[in-house]
Coordinates of C-alpha atoms (C1' of nucleotides) in Angstrom, one line a residue:
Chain T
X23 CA 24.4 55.8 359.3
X24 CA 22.3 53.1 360.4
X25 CA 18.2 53.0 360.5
X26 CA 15.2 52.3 363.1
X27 CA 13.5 49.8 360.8
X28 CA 11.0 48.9 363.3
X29 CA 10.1 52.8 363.5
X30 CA 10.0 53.7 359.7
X31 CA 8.2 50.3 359.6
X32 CA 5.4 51.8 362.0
X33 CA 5.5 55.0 360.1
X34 CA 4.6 53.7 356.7
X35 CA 2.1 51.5 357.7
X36 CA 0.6 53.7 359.6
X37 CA 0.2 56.3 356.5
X38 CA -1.2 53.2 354.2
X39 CA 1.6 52.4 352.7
X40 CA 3.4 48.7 352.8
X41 CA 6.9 47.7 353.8
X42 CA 8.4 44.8 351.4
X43 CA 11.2 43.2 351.3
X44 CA 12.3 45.6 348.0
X45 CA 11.7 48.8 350.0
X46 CA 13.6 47.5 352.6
X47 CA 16.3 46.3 350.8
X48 CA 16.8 49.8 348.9
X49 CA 17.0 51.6 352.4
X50 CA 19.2 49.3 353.5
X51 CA 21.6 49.6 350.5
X52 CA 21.4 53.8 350.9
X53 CA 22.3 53.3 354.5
X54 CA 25.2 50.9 353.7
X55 CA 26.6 53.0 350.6
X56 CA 26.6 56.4 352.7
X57 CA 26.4 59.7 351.9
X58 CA 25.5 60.5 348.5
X59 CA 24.1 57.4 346.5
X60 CA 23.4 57.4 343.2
X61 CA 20.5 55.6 341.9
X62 CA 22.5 53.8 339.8
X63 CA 24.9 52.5 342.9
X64 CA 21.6 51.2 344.6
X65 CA 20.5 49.0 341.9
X66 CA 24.0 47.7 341.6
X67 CA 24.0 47.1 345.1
X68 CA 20.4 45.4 345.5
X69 CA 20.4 44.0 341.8
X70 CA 23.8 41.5 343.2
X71 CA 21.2 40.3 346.1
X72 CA 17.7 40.2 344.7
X73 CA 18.3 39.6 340.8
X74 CA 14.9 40.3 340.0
X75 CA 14.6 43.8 341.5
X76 CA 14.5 46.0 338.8
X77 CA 15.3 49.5 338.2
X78 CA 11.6 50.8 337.9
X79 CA 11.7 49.8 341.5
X80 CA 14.9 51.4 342.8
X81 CA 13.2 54.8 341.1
X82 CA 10.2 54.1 342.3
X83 CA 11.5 53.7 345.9
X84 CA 14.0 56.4 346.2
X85 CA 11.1 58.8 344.8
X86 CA 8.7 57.3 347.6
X87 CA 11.0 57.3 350.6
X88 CA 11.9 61.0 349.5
X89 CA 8.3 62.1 350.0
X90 CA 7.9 60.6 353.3
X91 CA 11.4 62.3 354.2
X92 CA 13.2 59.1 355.2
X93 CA 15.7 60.1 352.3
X94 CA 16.9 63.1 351.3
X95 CA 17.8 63.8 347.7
X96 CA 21.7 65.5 347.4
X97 CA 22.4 67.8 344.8
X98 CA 26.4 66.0 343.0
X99 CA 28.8 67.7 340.7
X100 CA 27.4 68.0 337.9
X101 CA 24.0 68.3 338.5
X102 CA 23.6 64.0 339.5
X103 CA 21.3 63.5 341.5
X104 CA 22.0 61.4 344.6
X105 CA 20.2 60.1 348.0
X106 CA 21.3 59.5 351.6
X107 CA 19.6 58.9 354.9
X108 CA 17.5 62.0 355.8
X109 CA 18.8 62.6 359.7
X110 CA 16.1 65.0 361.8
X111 CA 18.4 67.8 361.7
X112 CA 19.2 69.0 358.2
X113 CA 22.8 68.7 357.2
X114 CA 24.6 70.6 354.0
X115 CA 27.3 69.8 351.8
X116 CA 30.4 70.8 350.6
X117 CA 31.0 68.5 347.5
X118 CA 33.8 68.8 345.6
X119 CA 34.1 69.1 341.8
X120 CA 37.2 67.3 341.6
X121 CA 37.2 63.8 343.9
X122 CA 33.1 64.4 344.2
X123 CA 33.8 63.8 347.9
X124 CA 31.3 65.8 350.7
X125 CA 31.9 67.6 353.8
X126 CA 29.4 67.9 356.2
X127 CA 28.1 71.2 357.3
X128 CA 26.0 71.8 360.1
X129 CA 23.1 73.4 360.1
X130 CA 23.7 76.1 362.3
X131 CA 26.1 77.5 359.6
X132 CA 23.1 78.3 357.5
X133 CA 21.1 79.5 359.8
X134 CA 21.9 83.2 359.6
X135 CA 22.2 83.3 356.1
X136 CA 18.4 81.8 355.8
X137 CA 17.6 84.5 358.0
X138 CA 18.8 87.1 355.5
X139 CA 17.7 85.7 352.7
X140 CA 14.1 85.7 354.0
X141 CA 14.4 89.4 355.5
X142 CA 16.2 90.7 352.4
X143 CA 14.5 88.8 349.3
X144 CA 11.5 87.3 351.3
X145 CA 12.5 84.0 349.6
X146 CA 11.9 81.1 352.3
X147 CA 15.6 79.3 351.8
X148 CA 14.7 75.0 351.5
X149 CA 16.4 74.3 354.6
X150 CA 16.1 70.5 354.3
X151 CA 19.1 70.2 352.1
X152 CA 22.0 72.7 350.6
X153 CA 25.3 71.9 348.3
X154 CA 28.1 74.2 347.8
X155 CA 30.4 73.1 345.1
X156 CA 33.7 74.0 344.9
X157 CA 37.7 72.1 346.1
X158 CA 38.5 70.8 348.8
X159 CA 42.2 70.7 350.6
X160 CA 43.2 67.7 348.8
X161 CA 42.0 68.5 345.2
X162 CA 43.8 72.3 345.7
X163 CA 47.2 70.9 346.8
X164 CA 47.1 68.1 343.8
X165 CA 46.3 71.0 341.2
X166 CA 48.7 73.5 342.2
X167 CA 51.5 70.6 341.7
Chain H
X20 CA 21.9 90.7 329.0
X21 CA 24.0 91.7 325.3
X22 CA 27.6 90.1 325.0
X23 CA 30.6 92.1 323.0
X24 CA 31.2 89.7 319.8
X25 CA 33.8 91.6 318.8
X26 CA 36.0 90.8 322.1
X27 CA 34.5 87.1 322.4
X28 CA 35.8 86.7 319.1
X29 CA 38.8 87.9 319.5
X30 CA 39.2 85.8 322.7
X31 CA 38.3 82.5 321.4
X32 CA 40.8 83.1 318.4
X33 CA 43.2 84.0 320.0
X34 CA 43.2 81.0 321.8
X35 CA 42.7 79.1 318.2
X36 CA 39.2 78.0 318.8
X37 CA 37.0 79.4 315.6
X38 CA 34.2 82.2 315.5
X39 CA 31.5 79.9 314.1
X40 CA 27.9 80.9 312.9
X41 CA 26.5 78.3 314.7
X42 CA 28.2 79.3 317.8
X43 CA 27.2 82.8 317.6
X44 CA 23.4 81.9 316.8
X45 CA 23.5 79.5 320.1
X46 CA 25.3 82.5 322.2
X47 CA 23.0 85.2 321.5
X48 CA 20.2 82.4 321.9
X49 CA 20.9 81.8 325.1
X50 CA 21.6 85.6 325.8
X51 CA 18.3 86.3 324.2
X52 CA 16.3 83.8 326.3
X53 CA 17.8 84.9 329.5
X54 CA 18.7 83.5 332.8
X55 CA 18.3 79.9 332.6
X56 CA 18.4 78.2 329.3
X57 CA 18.2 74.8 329.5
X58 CA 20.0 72.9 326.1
X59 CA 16.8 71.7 324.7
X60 CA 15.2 75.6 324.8
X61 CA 18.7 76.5 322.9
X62 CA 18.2 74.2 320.7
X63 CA 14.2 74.7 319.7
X64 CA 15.4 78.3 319.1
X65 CA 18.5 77.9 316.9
X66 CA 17.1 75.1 314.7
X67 CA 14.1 77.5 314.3
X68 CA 16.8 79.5 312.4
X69 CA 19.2 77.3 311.3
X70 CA 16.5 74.1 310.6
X71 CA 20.3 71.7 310.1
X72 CA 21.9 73.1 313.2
X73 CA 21.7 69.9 315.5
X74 CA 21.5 68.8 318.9
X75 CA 24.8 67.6 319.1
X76 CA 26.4 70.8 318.0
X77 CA 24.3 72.2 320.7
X78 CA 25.6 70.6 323.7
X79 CA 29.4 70.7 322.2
X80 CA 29.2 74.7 322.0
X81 CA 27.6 75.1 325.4
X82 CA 30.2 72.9 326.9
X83 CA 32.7 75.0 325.0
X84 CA 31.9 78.6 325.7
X85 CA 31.5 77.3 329.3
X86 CA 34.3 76.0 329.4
X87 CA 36.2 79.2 327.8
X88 CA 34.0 80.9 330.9
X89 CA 31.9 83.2 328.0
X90 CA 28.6 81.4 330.1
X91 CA 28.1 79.9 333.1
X92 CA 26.3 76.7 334.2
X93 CA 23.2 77.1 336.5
X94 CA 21.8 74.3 338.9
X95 CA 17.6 74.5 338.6
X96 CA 15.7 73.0 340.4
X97 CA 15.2 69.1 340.4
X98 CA 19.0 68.9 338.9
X99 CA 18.5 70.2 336.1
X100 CA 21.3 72.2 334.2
X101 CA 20.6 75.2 332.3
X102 CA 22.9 78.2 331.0
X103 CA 23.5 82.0 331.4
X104 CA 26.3 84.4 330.1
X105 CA 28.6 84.6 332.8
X106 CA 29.2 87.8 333.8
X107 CA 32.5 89.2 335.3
X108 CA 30.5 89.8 338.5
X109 CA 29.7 86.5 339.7
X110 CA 26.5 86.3 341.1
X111 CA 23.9 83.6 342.5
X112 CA 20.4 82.8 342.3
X113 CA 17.8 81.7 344.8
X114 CA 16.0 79.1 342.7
X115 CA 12.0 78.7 343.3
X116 CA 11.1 74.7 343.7
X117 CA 7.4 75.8 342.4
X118 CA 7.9 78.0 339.5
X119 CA 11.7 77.8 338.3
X120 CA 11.7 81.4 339.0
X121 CA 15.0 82.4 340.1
X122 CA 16.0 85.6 341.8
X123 CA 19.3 87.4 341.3
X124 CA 21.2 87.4 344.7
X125 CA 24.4 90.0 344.4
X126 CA 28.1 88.5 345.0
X127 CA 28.5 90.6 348.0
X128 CA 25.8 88.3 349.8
X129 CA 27.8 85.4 349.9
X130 CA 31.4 86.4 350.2
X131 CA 31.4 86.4 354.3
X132 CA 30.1 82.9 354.0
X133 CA 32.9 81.8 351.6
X134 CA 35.6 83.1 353.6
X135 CA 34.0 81.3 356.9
X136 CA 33.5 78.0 354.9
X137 CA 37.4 78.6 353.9
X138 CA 38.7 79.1 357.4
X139 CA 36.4 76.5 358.9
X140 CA 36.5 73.8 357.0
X141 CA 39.6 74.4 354.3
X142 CA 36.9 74.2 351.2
X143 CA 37.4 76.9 348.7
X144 CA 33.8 77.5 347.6
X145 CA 33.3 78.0 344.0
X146 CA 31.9 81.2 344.3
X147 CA 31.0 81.6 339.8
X148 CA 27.6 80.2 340.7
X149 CA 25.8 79.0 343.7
X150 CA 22.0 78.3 343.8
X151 CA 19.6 78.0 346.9
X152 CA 16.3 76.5 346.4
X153 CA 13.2 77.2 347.6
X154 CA 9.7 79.5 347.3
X155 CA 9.1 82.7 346.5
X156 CA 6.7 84.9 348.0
X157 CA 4.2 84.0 345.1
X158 CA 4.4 80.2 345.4
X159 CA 3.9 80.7 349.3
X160 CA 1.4 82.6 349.1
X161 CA -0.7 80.4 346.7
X162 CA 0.4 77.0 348.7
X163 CA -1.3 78.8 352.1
X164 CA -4.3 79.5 349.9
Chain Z
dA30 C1' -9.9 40.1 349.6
dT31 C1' -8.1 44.5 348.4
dG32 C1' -5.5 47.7 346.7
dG33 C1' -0.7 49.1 346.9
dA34 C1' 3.8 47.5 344.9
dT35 C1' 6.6 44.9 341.8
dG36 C1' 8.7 43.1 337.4
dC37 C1' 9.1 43.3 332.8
dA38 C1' 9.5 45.5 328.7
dA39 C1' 9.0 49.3 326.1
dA40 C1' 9.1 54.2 325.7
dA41 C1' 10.7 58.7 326.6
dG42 C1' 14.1 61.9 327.4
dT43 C1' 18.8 63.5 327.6
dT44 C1' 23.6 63.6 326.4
dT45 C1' 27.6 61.6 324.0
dT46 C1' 30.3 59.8 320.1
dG47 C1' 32.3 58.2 315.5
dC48 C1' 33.2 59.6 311.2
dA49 C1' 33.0 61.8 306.8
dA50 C1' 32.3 66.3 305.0
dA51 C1' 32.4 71.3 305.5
dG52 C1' 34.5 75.5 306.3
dA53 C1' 37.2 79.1 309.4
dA54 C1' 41.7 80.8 309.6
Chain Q
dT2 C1' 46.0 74.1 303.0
dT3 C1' 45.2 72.8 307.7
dC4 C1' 42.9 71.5 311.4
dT5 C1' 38.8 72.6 314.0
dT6 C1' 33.9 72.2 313.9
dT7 C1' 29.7 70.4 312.1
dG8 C1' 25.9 67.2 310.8
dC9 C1' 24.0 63.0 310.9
dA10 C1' 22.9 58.9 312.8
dA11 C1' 23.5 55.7 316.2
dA12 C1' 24.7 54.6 320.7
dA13 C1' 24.8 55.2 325.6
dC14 C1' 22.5 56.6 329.7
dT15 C1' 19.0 57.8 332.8
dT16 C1' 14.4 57.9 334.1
dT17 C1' 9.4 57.0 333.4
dT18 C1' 5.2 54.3 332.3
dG19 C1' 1.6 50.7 331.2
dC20 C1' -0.1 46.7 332.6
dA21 C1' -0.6 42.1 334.4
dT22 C1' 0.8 39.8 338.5
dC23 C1' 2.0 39.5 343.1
dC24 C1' 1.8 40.1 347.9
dA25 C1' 1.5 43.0 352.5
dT26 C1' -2.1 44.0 355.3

DNA sequence: ATGGATGCAAAAGTTTTGCAAAGAA
DNA sequence: TTCTTTGCAAAACTTTTGCATCCAT
């Protein structure tokens, strides 16, 4: 997934808060790394180009583009924590326990069942992100062997 | 929830694992403290009892009797991981982001959604445990305040 | 120039591991 | 007796924090 820099840029600024070069830099790493980055995998991944970037500021950054929902924060195997680029429509996942790889689910799949929920348990379902764990084709076939 | 010791015994020997007394103190500690014990609550109320039980005893029995499906891991909120006794019911909880409460949400629920995710997409969705976050009537009710 | 953001280093928190000793079967 | 499990301590990881400095605006 690629990014409107000049957009984010405006929308930042606009709420007081500063685009550098580490901020940008971190986004652009989570955009190049895909779909479920580890924290971890950005700092690798910025550390190589700007040596001095430290962890505190991958954290820091990940935490901070979170709240102004330019990432999103997906829920790994395991209970990791990972990021990836917050699209306008909400997205789910099915992530696998074996190869930790993710399908996409649309959001429309949901949709009834976040209905239900609401009706049944009146618990308002977070919408912005959702995992299912479980095995995908791949991992199945390779375990029954 | 109580657990039969007598049959959990027999299980795990069976299987030549051993009936330990610091594995029974952390199974009916995470039976007494409920829904969602997190290692570190296991472990301030075992050690309470058993002052040279340790942490790392801890962690190995809860990955054990997990593992030998006598509990059950649960994703809280913010990635956390935290225990219950897994019952031969699954069942799932709806997980509140403001106050950790969770809610109890019957098997039945969730099976039409499996079986769609199964035909549509050829994931087989771990159905022991799945969590949805977000708020409970309380915690929207205090937020609109 | 101002105040938000960074870098460093240290701390805090969580989970894992090696190995000798203990103890369940 | 045998072999799993424990306890301790240390290590490995992950994430957070204080504070002086830097720099985007």
């Amino acid at each position: 997934m690629s990014h409107d820099t000049t957009e984010i840029s405006r929308q930042l600024r606009n709420s007081g808060y500063r685009v550098t070069p580490q901020r940008q830099l971190i986004l652009d790493a989570v955009c190049h790394l895909g779909d479920h980055v580890t924290p971890e995998a950005v700092y690798d991944h910025v550390h190589r180009i700007a040596p001095t970037l430290s962890r505190a500021t991958v954290y820091r950054a990940l935490h901070f583009l979170t709240e102004q929902r330019i990432l999103a924060m997906v829920y790994m195997a395991g209970g990791r924590l990972a990021y990836e680029m917050a699209g306008p429509e909400p997205h789910h996942h099915l992530v696998c326990r074996s190869c930790d790889g993710l399908l996409e689910l649309p959001h429309s799949v949901l949709l009834a069942f976040c209905r239900a929920m609401e009706a049944q348990y009146d618990f308002e379902v977070d919408v912005s992100h959702v995992s299912f764990f479980g095995h995908c084709t791949d991992c199945r076939d390779s375990a029954e062997a």
